Coordinates of C-alpha atoms in Angstrom, one line a residue:
X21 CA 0.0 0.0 0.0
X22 CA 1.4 3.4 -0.6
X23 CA 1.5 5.8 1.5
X24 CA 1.3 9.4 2.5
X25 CA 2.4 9.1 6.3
X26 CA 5.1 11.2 7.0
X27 CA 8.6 9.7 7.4
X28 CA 9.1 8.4 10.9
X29 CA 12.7 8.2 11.1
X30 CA 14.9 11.0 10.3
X31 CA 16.8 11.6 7.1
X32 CA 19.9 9.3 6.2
X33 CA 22.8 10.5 3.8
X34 CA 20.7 8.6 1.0
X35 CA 17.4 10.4 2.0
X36 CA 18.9 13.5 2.4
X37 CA 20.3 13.3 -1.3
X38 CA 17.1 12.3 -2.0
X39 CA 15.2 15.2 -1.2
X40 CA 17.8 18.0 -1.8
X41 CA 18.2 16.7 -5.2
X42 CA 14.3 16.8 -6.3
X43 CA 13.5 19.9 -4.0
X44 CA 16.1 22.3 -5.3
X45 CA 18.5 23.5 -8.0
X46 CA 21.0 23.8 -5.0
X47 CA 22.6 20.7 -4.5
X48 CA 25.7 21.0 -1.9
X49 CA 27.7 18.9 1.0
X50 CA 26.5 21.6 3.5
X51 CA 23.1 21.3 3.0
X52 CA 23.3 17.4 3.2
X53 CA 25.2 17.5 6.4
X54 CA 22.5 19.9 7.6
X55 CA 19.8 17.6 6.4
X56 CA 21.2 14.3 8.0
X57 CA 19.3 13.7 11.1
X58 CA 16.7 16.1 10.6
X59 CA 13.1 14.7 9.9
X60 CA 11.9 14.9 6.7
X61 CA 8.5 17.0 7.5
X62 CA 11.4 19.1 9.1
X63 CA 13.6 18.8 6.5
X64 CA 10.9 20.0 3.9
X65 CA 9.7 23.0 5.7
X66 CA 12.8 24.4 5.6
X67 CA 12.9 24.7 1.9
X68 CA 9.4 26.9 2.0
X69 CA 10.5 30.0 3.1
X70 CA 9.9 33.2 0.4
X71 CA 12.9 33.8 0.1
X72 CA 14.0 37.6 -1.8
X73 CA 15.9 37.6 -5.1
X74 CA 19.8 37.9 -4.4
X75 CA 19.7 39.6 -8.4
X76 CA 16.5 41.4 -8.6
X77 CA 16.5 42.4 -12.4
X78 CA 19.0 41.0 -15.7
X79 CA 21.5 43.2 -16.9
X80 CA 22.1 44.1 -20.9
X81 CA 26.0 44.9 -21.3
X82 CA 25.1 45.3 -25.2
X83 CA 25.7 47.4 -27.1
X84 CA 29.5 47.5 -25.6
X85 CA 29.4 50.9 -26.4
X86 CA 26.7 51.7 -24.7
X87 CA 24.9 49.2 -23.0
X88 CA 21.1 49.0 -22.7
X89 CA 21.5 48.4 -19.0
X90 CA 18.6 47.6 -16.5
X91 CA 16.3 47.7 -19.6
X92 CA 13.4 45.9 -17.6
X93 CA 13.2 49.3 -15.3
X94 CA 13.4 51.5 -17.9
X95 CA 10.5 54.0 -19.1
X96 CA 10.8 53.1 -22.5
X97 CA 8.4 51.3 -24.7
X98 CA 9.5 47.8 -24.1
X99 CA 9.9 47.2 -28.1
X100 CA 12.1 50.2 -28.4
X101 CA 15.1 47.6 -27.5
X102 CA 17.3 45.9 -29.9
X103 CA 18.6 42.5 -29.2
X104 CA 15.0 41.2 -28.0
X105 CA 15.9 37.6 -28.2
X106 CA 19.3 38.5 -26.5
X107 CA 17.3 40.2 -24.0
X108 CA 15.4 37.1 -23.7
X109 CA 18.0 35.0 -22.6
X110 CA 19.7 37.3 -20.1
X111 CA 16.1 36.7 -18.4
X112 CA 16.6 33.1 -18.3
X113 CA 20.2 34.0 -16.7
X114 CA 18.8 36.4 -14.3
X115 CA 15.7 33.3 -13.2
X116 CA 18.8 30.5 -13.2
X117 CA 21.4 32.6 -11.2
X118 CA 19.1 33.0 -8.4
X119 CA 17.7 29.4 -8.7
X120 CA 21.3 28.3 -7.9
X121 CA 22.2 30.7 -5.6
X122 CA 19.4 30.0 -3.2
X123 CA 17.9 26.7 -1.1
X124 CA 14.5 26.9 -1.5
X125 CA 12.0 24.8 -3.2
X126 CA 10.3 27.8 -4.7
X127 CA 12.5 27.9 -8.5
X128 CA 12.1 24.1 -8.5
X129 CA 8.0 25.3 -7.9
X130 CA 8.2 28.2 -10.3
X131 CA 9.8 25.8 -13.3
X132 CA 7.1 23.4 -12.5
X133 CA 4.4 26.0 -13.0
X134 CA 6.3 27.0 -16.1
X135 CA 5.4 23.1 -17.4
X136 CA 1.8 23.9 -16.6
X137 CA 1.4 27.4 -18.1
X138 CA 3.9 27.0 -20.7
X139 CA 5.1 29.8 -23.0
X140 CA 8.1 29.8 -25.0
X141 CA 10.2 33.1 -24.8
X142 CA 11.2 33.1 -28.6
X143 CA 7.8 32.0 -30.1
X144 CA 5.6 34.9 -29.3
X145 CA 5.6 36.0 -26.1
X146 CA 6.6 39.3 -26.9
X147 CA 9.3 41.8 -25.9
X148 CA 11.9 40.6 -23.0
X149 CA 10.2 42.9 -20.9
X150 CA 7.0 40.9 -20.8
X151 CA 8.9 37.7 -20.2
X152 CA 10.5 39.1 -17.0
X153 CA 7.2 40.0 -16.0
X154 CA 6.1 36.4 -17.0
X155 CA 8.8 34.4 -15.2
X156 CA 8.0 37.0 -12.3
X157 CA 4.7 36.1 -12.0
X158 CA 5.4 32.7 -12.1
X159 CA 7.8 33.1 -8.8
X160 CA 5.4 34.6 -7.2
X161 CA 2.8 32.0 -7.1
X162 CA 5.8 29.0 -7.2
X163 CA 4.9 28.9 -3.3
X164 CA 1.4 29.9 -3.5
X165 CA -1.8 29.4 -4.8
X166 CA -2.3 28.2 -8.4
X167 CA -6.1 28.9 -9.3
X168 CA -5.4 32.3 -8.4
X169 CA -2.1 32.4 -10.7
X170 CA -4.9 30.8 -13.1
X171 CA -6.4 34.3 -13.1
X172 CA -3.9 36.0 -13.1
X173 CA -2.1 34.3 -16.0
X174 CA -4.8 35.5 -18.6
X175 CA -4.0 38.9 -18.0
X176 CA -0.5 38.4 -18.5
X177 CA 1.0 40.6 -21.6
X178 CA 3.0 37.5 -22.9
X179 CA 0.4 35.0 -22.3
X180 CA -1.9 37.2 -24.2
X181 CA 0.5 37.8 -26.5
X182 CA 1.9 33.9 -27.3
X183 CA -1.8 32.2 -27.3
X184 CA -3.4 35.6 -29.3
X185 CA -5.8 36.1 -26.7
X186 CA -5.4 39.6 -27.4
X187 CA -6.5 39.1 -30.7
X188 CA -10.0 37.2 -29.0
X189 CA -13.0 40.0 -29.4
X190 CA -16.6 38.9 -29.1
X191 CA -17.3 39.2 -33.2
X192 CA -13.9 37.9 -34.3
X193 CA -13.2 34.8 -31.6
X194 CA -9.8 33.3 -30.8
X195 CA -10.0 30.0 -29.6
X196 CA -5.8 29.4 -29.3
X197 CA -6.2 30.6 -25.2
X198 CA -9.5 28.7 -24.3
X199 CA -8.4 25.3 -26.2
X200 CA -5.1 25.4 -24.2
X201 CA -6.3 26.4 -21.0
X202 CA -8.6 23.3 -20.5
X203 CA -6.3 21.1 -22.7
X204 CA -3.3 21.5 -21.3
X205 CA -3.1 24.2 -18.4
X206 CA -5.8 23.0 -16.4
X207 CA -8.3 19.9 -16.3
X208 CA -6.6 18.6 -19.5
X209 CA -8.0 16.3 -21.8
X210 CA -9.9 13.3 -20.7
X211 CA -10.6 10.0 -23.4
X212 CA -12.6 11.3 -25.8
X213 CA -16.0 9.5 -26.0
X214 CA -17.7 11.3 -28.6
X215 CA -17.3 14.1 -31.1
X216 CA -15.9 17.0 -30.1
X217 CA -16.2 15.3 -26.2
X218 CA -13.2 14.9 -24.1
X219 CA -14.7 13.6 -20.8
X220 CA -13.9 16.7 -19.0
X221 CA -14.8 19.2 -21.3
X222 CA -16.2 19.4 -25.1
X223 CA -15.6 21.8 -28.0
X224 CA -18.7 23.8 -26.5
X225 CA -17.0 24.8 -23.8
X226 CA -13.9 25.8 -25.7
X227 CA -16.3 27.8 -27.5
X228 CA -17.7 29.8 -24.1
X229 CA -14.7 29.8 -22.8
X230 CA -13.1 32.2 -25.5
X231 CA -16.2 34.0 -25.4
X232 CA -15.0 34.6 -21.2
X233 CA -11.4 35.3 -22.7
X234 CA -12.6 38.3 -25.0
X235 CA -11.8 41.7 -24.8
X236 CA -8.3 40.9 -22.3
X237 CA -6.0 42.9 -24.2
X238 CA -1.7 43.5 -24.3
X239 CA -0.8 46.8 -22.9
X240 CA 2.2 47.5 -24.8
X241 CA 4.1 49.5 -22.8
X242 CA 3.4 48.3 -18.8
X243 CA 2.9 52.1 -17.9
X244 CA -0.3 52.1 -15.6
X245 CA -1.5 48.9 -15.6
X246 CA -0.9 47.1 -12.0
X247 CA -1.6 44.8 -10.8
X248 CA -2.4 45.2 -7.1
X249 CA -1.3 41.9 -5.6
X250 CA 1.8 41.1 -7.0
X251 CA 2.4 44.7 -8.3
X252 CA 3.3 43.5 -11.8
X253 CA 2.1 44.8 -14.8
X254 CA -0.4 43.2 -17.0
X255 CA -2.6 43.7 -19.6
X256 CA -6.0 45.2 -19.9
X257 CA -9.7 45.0 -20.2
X258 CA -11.8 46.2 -23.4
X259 CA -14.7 46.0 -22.7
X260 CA -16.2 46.8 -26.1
X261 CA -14.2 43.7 -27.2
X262 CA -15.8 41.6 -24.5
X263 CA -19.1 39.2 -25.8
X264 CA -21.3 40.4 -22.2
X265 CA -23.8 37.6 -23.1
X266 CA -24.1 34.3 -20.6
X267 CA -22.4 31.5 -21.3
X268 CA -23.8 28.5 -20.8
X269 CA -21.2 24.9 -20.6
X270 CA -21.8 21.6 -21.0
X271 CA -22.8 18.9 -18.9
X272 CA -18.9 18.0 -18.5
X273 CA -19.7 21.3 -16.1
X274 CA -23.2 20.4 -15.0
X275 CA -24.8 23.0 -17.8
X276 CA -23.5 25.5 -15.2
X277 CA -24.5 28.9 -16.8
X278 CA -22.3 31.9 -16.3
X279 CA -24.2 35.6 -16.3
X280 CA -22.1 37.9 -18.9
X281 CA -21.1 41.3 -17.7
X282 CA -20.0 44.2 -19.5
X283 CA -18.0 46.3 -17.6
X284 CA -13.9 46.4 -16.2
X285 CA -14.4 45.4 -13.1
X286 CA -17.5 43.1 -13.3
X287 CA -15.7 41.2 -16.7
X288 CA -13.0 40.1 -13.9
X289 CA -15.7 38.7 -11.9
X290 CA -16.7 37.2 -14.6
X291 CA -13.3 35.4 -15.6
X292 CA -13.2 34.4 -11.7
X293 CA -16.6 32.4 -11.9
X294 CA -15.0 30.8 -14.8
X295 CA -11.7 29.5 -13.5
X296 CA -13.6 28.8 -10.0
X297 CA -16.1 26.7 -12.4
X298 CA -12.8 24.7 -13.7
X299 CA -11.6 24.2 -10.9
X300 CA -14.2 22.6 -8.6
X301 CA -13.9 20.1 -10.9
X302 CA -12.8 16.6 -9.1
X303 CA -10.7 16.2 -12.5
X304 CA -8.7 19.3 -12.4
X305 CA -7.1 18.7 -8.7
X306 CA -6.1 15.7 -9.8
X307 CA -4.7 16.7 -13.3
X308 CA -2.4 19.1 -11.1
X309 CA -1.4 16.0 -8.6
X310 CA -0.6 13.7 -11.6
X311 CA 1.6 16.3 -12.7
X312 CA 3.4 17.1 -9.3
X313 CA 4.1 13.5 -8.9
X314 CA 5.8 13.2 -12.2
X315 CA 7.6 16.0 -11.3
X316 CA 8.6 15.0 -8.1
X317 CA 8.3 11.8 -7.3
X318 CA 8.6 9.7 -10.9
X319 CA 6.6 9.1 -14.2
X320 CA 5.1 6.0 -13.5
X321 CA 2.1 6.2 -11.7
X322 CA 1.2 2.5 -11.0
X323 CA -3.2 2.0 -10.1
X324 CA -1.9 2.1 -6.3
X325 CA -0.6 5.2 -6.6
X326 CA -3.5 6.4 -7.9
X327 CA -5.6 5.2 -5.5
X328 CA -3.5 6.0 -2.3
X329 CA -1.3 9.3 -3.3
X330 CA -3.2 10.9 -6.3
X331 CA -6.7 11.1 -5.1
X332 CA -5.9 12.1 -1.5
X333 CA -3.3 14.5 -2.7
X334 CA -6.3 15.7 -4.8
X335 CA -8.7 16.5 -2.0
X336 CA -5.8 18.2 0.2
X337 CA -5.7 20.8 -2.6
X338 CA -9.2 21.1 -3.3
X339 CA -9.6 21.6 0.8
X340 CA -6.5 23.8 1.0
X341 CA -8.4 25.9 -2.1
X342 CA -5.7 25.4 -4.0
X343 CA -2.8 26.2 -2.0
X344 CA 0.4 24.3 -3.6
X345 CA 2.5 24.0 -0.8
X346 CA 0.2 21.7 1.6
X347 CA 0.1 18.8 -1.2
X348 CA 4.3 19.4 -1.8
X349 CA 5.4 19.2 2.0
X350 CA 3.2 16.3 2.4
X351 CA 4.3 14.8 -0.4
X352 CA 8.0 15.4 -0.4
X353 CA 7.9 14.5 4.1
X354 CA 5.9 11.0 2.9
X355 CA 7.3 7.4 3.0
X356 CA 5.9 7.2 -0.4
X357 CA 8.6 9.8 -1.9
X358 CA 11.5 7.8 -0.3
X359 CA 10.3 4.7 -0.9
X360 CA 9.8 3.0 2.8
X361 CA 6.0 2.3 2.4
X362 CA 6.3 -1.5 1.2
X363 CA 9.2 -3.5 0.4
X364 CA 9.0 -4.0 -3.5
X365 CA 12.4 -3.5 -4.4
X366 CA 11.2 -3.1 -7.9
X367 CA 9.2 0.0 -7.9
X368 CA 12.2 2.4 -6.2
X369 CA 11.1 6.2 -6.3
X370 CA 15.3 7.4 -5.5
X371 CA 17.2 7.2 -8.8
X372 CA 14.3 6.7 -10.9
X373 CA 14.3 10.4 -13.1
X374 CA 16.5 11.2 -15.4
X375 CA 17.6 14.8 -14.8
X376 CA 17.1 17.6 -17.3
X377 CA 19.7 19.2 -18.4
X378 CA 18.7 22.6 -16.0
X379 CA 19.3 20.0 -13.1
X380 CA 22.4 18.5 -14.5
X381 CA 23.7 21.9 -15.2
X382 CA 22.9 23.6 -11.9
X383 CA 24.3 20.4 -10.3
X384 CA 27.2 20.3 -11.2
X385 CA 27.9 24.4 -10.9
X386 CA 26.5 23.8 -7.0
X387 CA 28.1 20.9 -5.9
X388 CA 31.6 21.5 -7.2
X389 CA 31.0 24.8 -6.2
X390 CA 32.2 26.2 -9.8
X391 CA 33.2 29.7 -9.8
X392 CA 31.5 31.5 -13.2
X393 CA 31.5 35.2 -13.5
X394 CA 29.7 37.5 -10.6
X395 CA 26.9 39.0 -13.2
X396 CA 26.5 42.5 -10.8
X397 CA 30.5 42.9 -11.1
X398 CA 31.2 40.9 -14.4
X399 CA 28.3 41.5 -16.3
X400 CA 29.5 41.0 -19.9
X401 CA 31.3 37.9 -19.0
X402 CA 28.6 36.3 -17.4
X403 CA 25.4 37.3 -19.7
X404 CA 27.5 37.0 -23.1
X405 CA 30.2 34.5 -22.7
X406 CA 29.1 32.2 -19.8
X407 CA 25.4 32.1 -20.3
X408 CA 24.3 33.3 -23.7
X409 CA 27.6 32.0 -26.0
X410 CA 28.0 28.8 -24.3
X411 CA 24.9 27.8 -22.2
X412 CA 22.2 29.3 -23.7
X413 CA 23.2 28.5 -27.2
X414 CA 25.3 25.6 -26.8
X415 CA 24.9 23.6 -24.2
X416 CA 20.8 23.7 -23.4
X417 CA 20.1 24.0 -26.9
X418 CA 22.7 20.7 -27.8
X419 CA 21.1 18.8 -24.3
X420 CA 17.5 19.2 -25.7
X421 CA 16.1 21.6 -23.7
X422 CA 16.0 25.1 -25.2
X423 CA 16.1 27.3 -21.9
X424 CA 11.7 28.2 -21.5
X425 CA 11.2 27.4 -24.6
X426 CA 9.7 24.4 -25.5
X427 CA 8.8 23.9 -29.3
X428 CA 5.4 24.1 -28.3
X429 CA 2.8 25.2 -26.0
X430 CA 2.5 21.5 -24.6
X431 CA 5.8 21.8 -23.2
X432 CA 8.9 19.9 -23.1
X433 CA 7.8 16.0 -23.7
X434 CA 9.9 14.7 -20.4
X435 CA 7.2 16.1 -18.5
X436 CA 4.0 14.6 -20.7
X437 CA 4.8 12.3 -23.7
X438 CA 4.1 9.1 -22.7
X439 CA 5.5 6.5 -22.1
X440 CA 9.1 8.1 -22.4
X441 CA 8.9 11.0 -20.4
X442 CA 11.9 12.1 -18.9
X443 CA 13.4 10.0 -20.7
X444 CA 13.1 11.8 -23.7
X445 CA 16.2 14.0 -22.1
X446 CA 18.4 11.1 -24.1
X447 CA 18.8 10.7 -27.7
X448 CA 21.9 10.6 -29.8
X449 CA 21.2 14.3 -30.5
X450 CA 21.8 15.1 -26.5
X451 CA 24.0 13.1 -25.4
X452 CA 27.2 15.1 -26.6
X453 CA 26.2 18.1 -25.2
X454 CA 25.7 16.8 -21.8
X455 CA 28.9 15.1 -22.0
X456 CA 31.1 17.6 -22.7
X457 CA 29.3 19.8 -20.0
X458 CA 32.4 19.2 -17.7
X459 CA 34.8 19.1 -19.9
X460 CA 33.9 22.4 -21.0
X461 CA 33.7 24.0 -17.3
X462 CA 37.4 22.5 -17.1
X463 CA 39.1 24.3 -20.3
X464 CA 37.1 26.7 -22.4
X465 CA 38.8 30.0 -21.1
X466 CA 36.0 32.2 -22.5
X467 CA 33.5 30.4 -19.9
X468 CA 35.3 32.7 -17.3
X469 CA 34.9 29.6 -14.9
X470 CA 36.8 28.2 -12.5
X471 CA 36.3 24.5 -11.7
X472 CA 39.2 23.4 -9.0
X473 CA 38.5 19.2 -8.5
X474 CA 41.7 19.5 -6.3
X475 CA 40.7 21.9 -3.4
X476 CA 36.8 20.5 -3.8
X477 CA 38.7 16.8 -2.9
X478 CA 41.0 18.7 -0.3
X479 CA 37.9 20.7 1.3
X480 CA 34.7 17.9 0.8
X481 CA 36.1 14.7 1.2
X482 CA 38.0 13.9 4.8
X483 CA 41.8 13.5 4.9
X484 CA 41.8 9.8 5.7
X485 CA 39.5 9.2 2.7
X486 CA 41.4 11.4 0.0
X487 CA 44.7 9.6 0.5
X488 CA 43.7 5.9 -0.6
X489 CA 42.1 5.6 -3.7
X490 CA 39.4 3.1 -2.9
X491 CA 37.9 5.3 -0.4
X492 CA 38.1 8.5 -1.9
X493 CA 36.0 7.0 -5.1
X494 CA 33.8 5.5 -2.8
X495 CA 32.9 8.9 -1.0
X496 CA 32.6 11.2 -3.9
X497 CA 30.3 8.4 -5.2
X498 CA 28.1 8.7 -1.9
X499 CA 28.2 12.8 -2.5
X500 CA 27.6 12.5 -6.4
X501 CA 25.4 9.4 -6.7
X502 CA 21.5 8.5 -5.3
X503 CA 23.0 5.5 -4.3
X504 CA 26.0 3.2 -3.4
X505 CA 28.4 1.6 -5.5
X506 CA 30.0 -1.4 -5.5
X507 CA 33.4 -2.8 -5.9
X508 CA 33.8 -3.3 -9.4
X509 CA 32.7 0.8 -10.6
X510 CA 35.3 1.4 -7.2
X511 CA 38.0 -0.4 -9.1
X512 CA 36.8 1.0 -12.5
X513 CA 36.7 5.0 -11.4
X514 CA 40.0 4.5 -9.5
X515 CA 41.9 3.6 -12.7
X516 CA 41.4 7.2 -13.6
X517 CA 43.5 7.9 -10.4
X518 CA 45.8 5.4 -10.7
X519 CA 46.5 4.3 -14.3
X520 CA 48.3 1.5 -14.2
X521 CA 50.2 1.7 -11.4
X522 CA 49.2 0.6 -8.1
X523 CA 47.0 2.6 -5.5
X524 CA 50.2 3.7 -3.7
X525 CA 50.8 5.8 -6.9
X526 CA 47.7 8.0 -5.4
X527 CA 48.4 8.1 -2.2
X528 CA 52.3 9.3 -2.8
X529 CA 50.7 11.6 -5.0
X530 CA 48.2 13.1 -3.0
X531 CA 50.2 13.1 0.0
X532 CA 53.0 15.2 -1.8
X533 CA 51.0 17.3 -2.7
X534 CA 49.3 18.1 0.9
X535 CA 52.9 18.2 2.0
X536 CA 53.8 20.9 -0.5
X537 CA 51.2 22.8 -1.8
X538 CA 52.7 23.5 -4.6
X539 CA 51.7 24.5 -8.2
X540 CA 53.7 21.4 -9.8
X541 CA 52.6 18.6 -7.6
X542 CA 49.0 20.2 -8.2
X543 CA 49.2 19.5 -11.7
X544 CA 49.9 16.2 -10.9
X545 CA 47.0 14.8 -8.8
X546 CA 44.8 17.4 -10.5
X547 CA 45.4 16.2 -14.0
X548 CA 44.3 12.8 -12.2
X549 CA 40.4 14.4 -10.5
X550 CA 39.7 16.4 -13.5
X551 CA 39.6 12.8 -15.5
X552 CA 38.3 10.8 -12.6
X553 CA 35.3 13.6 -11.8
X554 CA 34.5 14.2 -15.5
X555 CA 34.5 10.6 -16.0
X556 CA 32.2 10.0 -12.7
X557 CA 29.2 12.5 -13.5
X558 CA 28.9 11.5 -17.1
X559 CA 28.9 7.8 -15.7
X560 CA 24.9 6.5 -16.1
X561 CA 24.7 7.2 -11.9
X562 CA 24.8 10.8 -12.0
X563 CA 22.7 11.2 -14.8
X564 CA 20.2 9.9 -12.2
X565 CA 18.3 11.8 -9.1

């Protein structure tokens, strides 16, 4: 039986990972050691806090010449900006460097909302202005309530803009927003058991739906619109461009009727009987669920887990109105999520997702604690040759994941093509890129970066363990990897230490080097952990959370 009891004994090494990994984008030895021993409800909590933005708005160092700045806080019209798509990126810098920099579940939360609300920066949200605003919005719900960010999100200038909802007027009807809405943001699609009938809602209600949608317009230059609860701007109402007749649904929504208004502030109430229409809907809780236990927890969701963590997950939300974080800390604190609710070794939830190439990425910069250019003090090396030259254009794009931009509004398929999900992350086509991630952080001198394996051995890993080549392997496997590792992938990695020389060729090695300090005898045992760590997180195991 499954189940969502919280975790009665506190959090090993192996549980600790566990959680750290799938909870945040920050994934170091400190937190672990602070984890071990904690409870897990504990443990969970502690990763809820709101925390501030340590970079509160991206940075444009182009034109060299004359750079554009803090364009995002600027008065002018947001499309009086060249470089849009440039811009567009240096957002995605500006969301990632404080997802890394901070231990909360909130980014892990915001990207999540991201897969449910998807838009895709470079296919038609609009200026970069609007997709600051977007990814803002998005943090501001990650630890709150998502019917209300269900509102919200349809006045949002690049939603409207990317599903043409500000093309929708109540004599020319645009259907893009509605159809998505209930396909893929909210109840989804059910089987479809007749024409134009999708269990949970029909082509009818796409129909009314848009009609609700009309008249929510772009404001094209976020001067005066404001909103008043997370005082960001949005778009507007026109309400000569809103149809202010009733719509009546289907019976996939009990025929419910909702009275057309015709005015600014009565049209809102009109959207919120809408959404609160969706959303009382036993389908749509559990649509949300599905998704946060793929997220979270893994992609198979065997009829148990239906039964035992789906549909009581479901009802927490619906009696919690919505509220995210009750169904995530209850989740995340369960036995379910680490596995100790029956013993079917078969059916493990740690190790069993593939990590995207944001996690692998942010990884890897966390837990090795790589130095890449400070983007307050450094701001052309970080936004054009860190992020935008190399991981923005190579190394997301090459991996398969095109940094909030999905190739469509479903999404990326890791998180909804069946049966694959995440791992659709693999193909020929992605493998490279992922690859050479570390060997890339290691030599390309226009990264800026600084990746030292030798002081992260010295500092991480305890003296008695570095020295002997056996047990050093075996400890950076228990820091790197969800799970142990046995003899043979000991004596495998070591080779990478030792060549072909016995293991007293490390520990002479290593030990002259502690002795000395020096930049020679560095070189020496370095050479040795930048091939043995390269070598360890492209092996299958760290590909693995």
């Amino acid at each position: 039986m499954a189940s969502l009891n919280p975790l009665s004994s506190n959090l090993d090494l192996r549980k600790a990972k566990h959680l750290l990994r799938r909870a945040t984008y920050n994934y170091s030895k400190e937190q672990l050691d602070t984890f071990v021993g904690m409870s897990a409800t504990d443990a969970v909590n502690s990763l809820t806090a709101n925390v501030a933005y340590v970079l509160t708005e991206p940075y444009d160092p182009m034109p060299a010449s004359n750079p554009d700045g803090y364009w995002t806080s600027s008065n002018e019209h947001p499309n009086s900006f060249d470089g849009q798509s440039r811009k567009r990126a240096h957002v995605t810098a500006w969301w990632w460097h404080n997802a890394i920099n901070q231990i909360t579940i909130k980014y892990k939360l915001s990207f999540f909302l991201h897969t449910c609300f998807t838009v895709g920066k470079d296919s038609g949200v609009g200026a970069a202005s609007f997709f600051f605003d977007h990814l803002r919005l998005l943090d501001f719900y990650a630890l709150g309530n998502i019917k209300t960010l269900a509102k919200k999100i349809t006045l949002d200038n690049g939603m409207l803009d990317y599903l043409d909802n500000t093309q929708n007027n109540k004599n020319n009807p645009n259907e893009n927003y509605a159809r998505e809405y209930l396909e893929l943001f909210t109840i989804l699609k059910g089987e479809q058991i007749g024409e134009g009938n999708y269990t949970n809602y029909t082509e009818l209600d796409i129909q009314q739906a848009a009609k609700v949608f009309s008249g929510f317009k772009k404001k094209g230059d976020r001067n005066g619109d404001i909103d008043t609860d997370t005082n960001l701007p949005i778009g507007y109402i026109n309400a000569n461009r809103h149809d202010p007749n009733d719509k009546t649904f289907s019976s996939a929504f009990n025929n419910q009727t909702i009275l057309g208004r015709n005015t600014k502030e009565t049209i809102i109430e009109e959207l919120d009987d809408f959404v609160e229409m969706v959303f009382a809907q036993e389908a749509t809780a559990k649509a949300y669920c599905r998704k946060l236990y793929r997220y979270f927890v893994k992609s198979d969701i065997s009829a148990t887990a239906e039964t035992d963590i789906i549909t009581p997950l479901a009802q927490i939300l619906v009696n919690n109105n919505y509220e995210i974080l009750p169904v995530v800390t209850t989740l995340l604190a369960s036995e379910h999520f680490y596995d100790m609710d029956d013993d079917d070794n078969t059916n493990n939830t740690i190790g069993a997702i593939i990590k995207s190439p944001l996690q692998l990425l942010s990884e890897v910069i966390s837990l090795f604690e790589v130095e890449y250019p400070d983007p307050e003090t450094e701001q052309l090396r970080f936004y054009r040759n860190f992020f935008l030259r190399y991981i923005h254009i190579i190394y997301f794009k090459g991996s398969g994941m095109e940094f909030f931009n999905p190739d469509s509004v479903a999404g990326y398929p890791a998180y909804y093509q069946e049966p694959g999900f995440d791992r659709n992350w693999f193909s020929s086509n992605t493998l490279i890129a992922r690859y050479e991630l570390m060997r890339d952080l290691l030599t390309r001198n226009n990264l800026y970066t600084n990746l030292d394996t030798v002081s992260f051995v010295e500092n991480k890993i305890s003296p008695e363990e570095t020295k002997d080549p056996n047990t050093l392997v075996f400890a950076l496997a228990n820091l790197m990897y969800p799970e142990s590792i046995d003899s043979d992938r000991i004596n495998y990695f070591k080779t990478f230490l030792i060549g072909d020389f016995n293991d007293y060729y490390w520990t002479g090695a290593w030990l002259q080097y502690i002795n000395t300090h020096n930049e020679s005898d560095k070189n020496v045992v370095k050479t040795r952990l930048d091939s043995l760590i390269t070598t360890m997180v492209n092996a299958a195991e760290f590909q693995l959370m």
